[in-house]
Tab-separated table of C-alpha atoms (C1' of nucleotides) in Angstrom:
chain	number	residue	atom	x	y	z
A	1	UNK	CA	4.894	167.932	48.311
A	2	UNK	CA	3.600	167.274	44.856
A	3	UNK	CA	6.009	166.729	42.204
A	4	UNK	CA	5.418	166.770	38.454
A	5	UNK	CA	6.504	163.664	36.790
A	6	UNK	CA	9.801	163.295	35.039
A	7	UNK	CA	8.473	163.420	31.647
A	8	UNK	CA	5.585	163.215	29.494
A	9	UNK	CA	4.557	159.640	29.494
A	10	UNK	CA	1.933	159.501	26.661
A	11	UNK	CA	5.260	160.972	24.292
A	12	UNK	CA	7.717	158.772	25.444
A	13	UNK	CA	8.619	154.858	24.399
A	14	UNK	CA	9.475	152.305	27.018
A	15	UNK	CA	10.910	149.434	26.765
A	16	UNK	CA	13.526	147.751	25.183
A	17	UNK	CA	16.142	150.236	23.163
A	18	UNK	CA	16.590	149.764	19.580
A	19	UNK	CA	20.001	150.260	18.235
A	20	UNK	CA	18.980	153.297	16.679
A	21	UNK	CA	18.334	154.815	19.901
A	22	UNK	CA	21.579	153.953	21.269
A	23	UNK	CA	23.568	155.642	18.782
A	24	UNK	CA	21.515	158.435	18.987
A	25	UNK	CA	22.126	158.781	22.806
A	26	UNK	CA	25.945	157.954	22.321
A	27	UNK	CA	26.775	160.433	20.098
A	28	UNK	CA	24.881	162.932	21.792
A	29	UNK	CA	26.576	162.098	25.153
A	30	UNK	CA	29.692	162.128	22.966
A	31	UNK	CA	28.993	165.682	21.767
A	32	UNK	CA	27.503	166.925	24.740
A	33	UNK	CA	28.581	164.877	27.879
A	34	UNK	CA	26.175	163.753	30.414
A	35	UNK	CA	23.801	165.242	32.818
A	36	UNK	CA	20.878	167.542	32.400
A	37	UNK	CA	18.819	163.968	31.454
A	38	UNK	CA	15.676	165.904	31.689
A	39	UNK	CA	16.223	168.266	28.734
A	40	UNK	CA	18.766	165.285	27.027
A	41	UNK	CA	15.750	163.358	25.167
A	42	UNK	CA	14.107	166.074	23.202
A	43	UNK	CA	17.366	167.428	22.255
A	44	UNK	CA	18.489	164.255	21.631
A	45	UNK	CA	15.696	163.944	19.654
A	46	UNK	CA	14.718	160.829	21.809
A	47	UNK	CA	11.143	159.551	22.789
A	48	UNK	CA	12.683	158.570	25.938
A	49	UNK	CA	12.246	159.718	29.833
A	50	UNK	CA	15.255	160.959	30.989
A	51	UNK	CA	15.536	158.876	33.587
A	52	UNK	CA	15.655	156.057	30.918
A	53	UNK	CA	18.143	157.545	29.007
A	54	UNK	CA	20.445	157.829	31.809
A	55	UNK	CA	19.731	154.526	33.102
A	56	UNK	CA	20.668	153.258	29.178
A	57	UNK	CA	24.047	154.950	29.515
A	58	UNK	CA	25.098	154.106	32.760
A	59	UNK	CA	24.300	150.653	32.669
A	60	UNK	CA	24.728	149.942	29.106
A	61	UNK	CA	26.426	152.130	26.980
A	62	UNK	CA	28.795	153.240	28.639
A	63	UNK	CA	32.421	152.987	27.449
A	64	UNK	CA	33.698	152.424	30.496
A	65	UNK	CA	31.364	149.071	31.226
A	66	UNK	CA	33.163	145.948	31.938
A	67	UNK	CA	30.846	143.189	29.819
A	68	UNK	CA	31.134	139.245	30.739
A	69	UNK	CA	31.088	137.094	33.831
A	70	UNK	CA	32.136	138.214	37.031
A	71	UNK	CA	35.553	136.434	38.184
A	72	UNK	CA	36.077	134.881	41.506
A	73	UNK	CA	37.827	137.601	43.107
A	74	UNK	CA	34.861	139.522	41.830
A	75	UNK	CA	32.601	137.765	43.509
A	76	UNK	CA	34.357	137.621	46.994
A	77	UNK	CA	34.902	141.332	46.675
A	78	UNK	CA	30.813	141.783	46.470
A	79	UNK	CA	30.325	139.297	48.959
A	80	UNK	CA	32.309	141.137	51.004
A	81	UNK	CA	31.560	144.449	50.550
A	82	UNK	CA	27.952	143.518	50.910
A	83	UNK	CA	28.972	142.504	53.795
A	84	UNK	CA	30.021	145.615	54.993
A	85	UNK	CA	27.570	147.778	53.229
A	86	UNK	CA	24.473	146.144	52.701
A	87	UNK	CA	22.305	146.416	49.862
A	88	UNK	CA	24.188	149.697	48.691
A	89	UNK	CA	24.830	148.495	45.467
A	90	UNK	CA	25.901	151.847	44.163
A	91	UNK	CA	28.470	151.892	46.966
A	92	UNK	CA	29.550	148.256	46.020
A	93	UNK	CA	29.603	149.256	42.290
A	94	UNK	CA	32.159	152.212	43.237
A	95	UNK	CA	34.335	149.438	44.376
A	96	UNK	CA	33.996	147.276	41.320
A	97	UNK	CA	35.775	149.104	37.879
A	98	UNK	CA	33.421	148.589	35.166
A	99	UNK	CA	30.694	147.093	36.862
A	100	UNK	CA	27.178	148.789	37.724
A	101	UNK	CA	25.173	148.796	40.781
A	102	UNK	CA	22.049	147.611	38.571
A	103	UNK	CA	24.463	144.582	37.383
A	104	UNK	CA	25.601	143.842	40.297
A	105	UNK	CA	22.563	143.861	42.026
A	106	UNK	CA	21.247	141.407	39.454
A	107	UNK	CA	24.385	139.289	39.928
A	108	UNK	CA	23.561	139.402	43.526
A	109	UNK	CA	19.820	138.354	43.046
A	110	UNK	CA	20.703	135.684	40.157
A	111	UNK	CA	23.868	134.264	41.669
A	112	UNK	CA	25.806	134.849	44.844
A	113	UNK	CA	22.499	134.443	46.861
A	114	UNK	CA	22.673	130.815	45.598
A	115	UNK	CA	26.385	130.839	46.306
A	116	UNK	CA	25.743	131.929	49.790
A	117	UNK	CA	23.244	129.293	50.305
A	118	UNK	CA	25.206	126.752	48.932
A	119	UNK	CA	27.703	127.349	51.587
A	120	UNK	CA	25.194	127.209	54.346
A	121	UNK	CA	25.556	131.336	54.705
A	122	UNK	CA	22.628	133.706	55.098
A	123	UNK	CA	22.783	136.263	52.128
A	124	UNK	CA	21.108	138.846	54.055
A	125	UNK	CA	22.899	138.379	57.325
A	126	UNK	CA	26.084	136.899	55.696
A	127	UNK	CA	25.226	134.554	59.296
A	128	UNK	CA	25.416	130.613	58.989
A	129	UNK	CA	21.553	129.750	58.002
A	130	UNK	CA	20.972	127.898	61.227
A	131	UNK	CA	22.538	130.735	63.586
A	132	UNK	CA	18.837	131.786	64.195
A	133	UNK	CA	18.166	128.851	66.012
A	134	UNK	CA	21.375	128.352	67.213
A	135	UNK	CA	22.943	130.741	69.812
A	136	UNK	CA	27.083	130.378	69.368
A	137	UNK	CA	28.835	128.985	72.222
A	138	UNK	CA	31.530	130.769	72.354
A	139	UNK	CA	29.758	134.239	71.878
A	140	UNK	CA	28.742	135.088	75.544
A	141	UNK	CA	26.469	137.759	74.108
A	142	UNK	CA	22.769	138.180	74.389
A	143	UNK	CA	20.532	137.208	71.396
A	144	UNK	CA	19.218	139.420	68.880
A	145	UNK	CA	16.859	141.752	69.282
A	146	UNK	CA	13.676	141.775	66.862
A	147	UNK	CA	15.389	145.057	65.309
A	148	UNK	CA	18.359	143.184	64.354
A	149	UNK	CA	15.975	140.263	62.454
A	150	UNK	CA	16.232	140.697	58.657
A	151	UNK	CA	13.332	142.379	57.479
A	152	UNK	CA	13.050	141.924	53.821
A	153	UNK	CA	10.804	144.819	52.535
A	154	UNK	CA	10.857	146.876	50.112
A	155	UNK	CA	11.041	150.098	52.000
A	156	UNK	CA	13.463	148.911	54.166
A	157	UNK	CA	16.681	149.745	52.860
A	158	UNK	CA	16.898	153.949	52.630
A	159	UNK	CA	19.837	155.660	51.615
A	160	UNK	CA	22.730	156.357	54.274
A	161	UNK	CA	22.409	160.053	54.897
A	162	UNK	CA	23.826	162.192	57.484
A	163	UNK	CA	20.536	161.073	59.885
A	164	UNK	CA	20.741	157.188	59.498
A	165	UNK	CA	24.634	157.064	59.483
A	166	UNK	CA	23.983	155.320	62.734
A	167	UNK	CA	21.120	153.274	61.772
A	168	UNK	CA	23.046	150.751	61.217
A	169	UNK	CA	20.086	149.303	59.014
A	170	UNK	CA	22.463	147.194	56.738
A	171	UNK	CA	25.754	147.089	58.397
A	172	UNK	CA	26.218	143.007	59.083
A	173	UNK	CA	29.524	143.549	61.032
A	174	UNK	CA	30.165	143.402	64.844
A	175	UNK	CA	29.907	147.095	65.940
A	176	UNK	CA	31.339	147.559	69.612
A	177	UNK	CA	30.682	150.558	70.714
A	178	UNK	CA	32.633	151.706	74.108
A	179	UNK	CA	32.988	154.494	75.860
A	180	UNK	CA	35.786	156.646	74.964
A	181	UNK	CA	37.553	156.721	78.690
A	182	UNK	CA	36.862	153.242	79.049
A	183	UNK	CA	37.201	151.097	75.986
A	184	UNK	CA	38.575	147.634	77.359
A	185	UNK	CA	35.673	147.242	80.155
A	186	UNK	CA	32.428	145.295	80.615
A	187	UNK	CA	30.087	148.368	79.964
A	188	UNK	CA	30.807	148.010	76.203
A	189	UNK	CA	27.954	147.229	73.740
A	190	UNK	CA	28.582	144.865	71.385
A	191	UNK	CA	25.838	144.848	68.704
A	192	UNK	CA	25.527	142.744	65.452
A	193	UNK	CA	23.010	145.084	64.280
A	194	UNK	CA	22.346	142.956	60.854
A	195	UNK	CA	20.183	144.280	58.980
A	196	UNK	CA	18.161	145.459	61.797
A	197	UNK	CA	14.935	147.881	60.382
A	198	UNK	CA	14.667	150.105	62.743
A	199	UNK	CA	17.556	152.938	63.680
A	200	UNK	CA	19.860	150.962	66.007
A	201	UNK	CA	19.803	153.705	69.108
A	202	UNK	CA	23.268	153.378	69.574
A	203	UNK	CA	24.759	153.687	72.941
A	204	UNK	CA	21.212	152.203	74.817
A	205	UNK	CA	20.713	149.126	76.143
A	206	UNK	CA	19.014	148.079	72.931
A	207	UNK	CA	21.488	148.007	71.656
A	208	UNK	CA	23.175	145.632	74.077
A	209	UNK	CA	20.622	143.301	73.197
A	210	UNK	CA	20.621	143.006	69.504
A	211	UNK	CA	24.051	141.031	69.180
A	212	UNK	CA	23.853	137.644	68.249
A	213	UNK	CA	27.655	137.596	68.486
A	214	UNK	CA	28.239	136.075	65.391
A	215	UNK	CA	31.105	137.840	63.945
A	216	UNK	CA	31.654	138.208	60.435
A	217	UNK	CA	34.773	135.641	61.158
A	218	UNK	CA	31.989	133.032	61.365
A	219	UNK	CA	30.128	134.109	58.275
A	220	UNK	CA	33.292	133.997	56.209
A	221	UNK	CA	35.839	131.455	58.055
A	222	UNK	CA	38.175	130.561	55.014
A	223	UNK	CA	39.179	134.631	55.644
A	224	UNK	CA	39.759	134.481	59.113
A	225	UNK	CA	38.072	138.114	59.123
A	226	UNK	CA	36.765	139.459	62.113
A	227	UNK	CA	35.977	143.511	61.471
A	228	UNK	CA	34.609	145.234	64.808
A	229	UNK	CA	33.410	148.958	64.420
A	230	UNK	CA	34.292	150.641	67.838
A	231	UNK	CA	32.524	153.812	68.225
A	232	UNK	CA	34.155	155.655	71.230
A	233	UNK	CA	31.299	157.586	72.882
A	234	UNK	CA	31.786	161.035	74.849
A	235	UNK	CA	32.200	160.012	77.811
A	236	UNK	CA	29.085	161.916	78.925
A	237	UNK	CA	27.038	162.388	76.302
A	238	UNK	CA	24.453	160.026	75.108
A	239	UNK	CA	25.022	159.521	70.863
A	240	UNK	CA	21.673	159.827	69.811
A	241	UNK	CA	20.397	157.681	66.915
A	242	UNK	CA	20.526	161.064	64.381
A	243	UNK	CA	24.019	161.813	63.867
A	244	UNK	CA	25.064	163.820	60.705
A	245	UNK	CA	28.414	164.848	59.384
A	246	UNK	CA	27.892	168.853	61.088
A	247	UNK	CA	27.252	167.361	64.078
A	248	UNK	CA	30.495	164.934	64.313
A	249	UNK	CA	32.368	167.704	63.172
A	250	UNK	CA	31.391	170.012	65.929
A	251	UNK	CA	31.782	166.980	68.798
A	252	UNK	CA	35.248	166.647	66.654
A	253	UNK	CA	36.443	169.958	69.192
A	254	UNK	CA	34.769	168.333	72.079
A	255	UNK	CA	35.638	164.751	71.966
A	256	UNK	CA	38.150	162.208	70.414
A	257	UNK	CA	38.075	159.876	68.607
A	258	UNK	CA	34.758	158.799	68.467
A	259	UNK	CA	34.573	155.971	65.744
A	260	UNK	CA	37.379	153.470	65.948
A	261	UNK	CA	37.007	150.378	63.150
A	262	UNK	CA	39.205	148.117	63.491
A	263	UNK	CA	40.388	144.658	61.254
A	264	UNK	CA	41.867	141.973	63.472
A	265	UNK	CA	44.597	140.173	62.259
A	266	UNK	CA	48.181	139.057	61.861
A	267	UNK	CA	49.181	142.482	59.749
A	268	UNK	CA	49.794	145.771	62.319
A	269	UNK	CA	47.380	147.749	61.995
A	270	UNK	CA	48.018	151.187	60.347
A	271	UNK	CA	45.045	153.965	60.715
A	272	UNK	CA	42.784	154.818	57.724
A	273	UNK	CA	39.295	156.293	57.614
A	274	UNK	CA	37.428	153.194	56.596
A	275	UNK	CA	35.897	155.181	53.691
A	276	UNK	CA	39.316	155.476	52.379
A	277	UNK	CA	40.141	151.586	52.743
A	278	UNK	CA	37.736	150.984	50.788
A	279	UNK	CA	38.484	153.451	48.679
A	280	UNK	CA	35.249	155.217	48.509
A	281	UNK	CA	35.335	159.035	47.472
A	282	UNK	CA	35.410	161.104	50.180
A	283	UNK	CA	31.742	162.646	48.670
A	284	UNK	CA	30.745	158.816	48.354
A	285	UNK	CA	29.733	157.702	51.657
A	286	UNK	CA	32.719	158.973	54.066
A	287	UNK	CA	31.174	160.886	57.333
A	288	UNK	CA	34.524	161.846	57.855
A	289	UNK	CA	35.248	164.394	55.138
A	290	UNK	CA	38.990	164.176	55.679
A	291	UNK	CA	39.105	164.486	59.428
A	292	UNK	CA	39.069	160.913	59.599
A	293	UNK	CA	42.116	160.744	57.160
A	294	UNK	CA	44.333	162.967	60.435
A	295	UNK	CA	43.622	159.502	61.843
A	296	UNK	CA	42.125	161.590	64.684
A	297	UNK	CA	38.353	161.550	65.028
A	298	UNK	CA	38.011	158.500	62.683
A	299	UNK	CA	40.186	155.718	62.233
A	300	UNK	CA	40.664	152.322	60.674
A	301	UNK	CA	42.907	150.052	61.688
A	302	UNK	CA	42.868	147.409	58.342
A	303	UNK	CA	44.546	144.106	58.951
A	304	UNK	CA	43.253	140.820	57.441
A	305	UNK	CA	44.678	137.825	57.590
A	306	UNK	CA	43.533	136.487	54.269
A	307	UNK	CA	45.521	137.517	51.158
A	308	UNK	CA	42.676	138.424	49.122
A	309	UNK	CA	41.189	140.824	51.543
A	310	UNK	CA	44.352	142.241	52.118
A	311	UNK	CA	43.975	143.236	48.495
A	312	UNK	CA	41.043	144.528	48.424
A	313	UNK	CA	41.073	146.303	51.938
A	314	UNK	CA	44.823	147.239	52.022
A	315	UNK	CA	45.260	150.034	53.844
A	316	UNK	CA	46.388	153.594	52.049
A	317	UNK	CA	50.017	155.195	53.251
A	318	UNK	CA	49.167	158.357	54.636
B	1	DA	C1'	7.519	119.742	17.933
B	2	DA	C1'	4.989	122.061	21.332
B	3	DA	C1'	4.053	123.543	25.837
B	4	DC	C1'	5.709	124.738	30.004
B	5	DC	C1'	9.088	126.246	33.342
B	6	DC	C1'	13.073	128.611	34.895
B	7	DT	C1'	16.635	131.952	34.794
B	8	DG	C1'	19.002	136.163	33.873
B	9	DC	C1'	18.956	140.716	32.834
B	10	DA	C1'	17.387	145.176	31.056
B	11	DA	C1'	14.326	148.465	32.223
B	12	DC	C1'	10.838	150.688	35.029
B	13	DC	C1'	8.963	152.752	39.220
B	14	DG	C1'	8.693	155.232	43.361
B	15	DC	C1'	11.110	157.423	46.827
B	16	DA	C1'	14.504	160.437	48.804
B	17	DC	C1'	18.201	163.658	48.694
B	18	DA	C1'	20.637	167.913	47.185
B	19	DC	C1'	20.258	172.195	45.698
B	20	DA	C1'	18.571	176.393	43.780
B	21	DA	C1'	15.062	179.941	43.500
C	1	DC	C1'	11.795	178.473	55.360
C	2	DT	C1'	9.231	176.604	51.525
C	3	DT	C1'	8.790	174.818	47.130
C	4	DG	C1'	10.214	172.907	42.736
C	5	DT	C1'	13.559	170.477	39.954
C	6	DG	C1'	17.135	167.300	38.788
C	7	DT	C1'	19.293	163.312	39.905
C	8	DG	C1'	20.506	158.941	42.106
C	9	DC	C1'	19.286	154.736	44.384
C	10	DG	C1'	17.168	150.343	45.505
C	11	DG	C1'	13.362	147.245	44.714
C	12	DT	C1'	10.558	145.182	41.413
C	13	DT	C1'	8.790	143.759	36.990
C	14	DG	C1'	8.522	141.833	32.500
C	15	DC	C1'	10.419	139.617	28.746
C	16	DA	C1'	13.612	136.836	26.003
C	17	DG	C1'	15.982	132.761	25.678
C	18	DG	C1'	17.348	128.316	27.130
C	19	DG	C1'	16.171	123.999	29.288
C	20	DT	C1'	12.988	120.389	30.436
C	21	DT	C1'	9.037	117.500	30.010
DNA sequence: AAACCCTGCAACCGCACACAA
DNA sequence: CTTGTGTGCGGTTGCAGGGTT
């Protein structure tokens, strides 16, 4: 499908902003509040793109934007969250008051990458750098599968929709997925699907053979964090790879739970949807639209050991 | 002082999604 | 169902400024 471009490029400037252009955006956005960026330049009165002039505001002028260096806790948070999330920078940002993804992202690039390295810690995997060669010991798990190698391209990373929820393209964590009538027992699949490129077919034996068994306990030992997604499956039912928010709802009559995260640690574990200890919007990223918050069909159990996570991961009283 | 290198960050680009017609 | 539009996201680029030689 063809698409017309955004705006006229042979009418618009690029580059850098000059001051005048700010002000003229602010007090537009002032007067008129955002959105409709297409029509916003020209009536503006802005030789801009729209896209530019929203990506000026939101990164930039916004009032909102928290300016300076990051702070410690700051960068554990991202380091974390990135953990958890991947390269979703907007998702990360929605954690972070006052921060953008586009900043972030840079601070990622420019910074914590180096940090990461500097403590021996893959930034992509959030793995020690010598796990590739080194199978763990004590992790009696089968070694990764090519699909859970980083693959560093960049068309890799897509947007989480409703299809790739279970892709599991970026998630870094341990993800055990059991079957629902039989969670404790040896058919369990325990997959470290970091970063894997290809849609991790959940529930196959793939998938039982992309773990590396590092845990994210060994990534980040000073927090003594080990966070395991447990995905009950219906018992008889296959999950397919393509799972999207219609379709959990409808297995929601049939089958529950089906997606049990849990935190181990020393604090008992109270259930939240995971979207909600994070404390994403439920329109952010959260599959479970509110079902998960009845603690029924999706569930988080948050504990952590390690103050700081506590903090950022405490769960919510509901 | 000049040339070169490196780093950080603002901005751009292309793609994909949501939604309306 | 198809198509077009608006918007958001993630990866990449280019430049300014500081540091080094």
């Amino acid at each position: 499908m063809g698409r017309s471009p955004c705006c006229e490029k042979e009418h618009t400037n690029k580059g850098a902003w000059t001051k005048e252009e700010d002000e003229r955006l602010i007090n537009y956005i002032k007067l008129h509040g955002e959105g409709c960026w297409r029509s916003l330049p020209k009536a503006a009165g802005l030789l801009r793109c729209g896209k530019s002039c929203r990506l000026r505001w939101i990164n930039y002028l916004r009032p909102d934007l928290k300016r300076g260096n990051f702070t410690e806790d700051e960068d554990e948070l991202i380091i974390n969250l990135h953990s958890l999330l991947g390269n979703k920078w907007s998702l990360i940002a929605a954690r972070l008051p006052g921060r953008t993804d586009n900043e972030i992202k840079n601070y990622w690039n420019t910074h914590i990458k180096r940090k990461l390295y500097s403590r021996g810690i893959d930034p992509q995997t959030h793995r020690p750098l010598n796990a590739a060669s080194a199978t763990p010991a004590t992790a009696p798990v089968p070694p990764p599968s090519p699909a859970a190698v980083p693959v560093a391209t960049s068309s890799s990373n897509k947007k989480i929709n409703s299809d790739t929820i279970s892709s599991s393209n970026t998630l870094t964590h341990d993800v055990v997925i059991t079957n629902n009538s039989n969670n404790s027992n040896g058919s369990q699949l325990v997959s470290n699907s970091a970063y894997a490129n290809t849609a991790t077919k959940v529930g196959t034996d793939e998938d039982s053979n992309s773990s590396s068994g590092v845990t994210v306990e060994e990534s980040f030992p000073h927090h003594q964090l080990n966070l395991d997604l447990s995905i009950g499956l219906p018992s008889s039912h296959q999950v397919s790879s393509s799972v999207n928010p219609e379709k959990l709802k409808a297995q929601e009559h049939d089958q529950k739970p089906h997606v049990l995260y849990k935190w181990y640690g020393n604090i008992t574990g109270q259930a939240v949807c995971l979207c909600y200890s994070l404390g994403l919007q439920s329109d952010q990223a959260c599959y479970c639209k509110g079902v998960g918050a009845t603690a029924t069909t999706t569930m988080v159990t948050t504990t952590a050991t390690d103050s700081n996570l506590y903090r950022f991961y405490r769960p919510m009283n509901i």
